[in-house]
Tab-separated table of C-alpha atoms in Angstrom:
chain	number	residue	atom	x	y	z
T	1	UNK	CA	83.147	71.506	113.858
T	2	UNK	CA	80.564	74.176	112.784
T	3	UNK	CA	80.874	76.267	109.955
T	4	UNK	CA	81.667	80.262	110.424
T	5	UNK	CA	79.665	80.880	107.510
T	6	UNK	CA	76.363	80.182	106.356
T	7	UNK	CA	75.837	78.867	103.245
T	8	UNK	CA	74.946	80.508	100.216
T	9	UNK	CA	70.974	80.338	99.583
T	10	UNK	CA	69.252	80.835	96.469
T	11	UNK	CA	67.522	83.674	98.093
T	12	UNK	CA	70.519	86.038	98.254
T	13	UNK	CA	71.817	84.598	94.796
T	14	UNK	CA	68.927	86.338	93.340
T	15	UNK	CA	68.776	89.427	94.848
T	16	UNK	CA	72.355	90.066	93.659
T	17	UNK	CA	71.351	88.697	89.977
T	18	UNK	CA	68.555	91.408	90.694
T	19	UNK	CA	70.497	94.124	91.772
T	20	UNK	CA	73.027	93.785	89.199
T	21	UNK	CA	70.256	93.535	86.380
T	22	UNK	CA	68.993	96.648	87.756
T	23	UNK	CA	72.337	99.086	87.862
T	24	UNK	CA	72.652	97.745	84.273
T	25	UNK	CA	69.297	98.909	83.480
T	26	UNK	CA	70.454	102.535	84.625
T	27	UNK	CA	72.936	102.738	83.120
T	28	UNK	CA	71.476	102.112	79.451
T	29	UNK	CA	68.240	103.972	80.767
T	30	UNK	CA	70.184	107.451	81.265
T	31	UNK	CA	72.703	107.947	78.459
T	32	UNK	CA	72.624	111.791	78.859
T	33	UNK	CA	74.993	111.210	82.281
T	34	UNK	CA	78.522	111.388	80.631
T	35	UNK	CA	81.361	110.275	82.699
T	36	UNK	CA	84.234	113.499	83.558
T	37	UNK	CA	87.262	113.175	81.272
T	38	UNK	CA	90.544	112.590	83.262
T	39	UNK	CA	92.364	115.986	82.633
T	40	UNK	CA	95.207	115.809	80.639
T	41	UNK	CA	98.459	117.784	80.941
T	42	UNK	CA	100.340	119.598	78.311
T	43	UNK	CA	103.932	118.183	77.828
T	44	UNK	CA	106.349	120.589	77.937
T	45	UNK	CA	108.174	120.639	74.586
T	46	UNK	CA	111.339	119.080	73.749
T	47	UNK	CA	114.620	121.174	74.438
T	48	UNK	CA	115.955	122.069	71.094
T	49	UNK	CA	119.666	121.206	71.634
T	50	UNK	CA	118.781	117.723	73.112
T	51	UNK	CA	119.388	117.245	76.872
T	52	UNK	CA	116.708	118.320	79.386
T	53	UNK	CA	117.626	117.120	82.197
T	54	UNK	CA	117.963	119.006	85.173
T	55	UNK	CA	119.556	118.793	88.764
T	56	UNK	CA	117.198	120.212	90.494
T	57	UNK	CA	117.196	120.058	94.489
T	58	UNK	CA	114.753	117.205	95.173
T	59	UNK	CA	117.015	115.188	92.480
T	60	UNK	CA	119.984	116.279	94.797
T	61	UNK	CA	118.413	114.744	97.787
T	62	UNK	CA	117.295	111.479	96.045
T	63	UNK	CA	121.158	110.533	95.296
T	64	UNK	CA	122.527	111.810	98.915
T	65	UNK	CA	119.792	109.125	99.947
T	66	UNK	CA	121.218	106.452	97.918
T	67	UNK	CA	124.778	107.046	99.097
T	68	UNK	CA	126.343	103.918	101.035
């Protein structure tokens, strides 16, 4: 039986070690490139008599789907 895949060769196992040396070196070599912040949402504050839920209609439609 023949192999599907060639085996690995030194060749290509340097020219990743390469590659990967060299994104590394980017990355250190530009440190003005700041990655964007995930945006954050305000929570909405607590209810002040406890509670908070609310039956709202895509709440409605959840339980008719879980009806038997």
């Amino acid at each position: 039986m023949q192999d599907s895949q060639p085996k690995p060769s030194r060749r290509g196992f340097f020219f990743g070690a390469a590659a990967t040396g060299a994104a590394a070196a980017a990355v250190i070599a530009l440190p003005g490139v700041q990655l964007p912040e995930a945006a954050t949402a305000e929570p909405k504050p607590a209810p002040e008599k406890g509670g908070g839920y609310k039956l709202s209609e895509h709440v409605k439609r959840y339980y008719q789907t879980t009806r038997i």
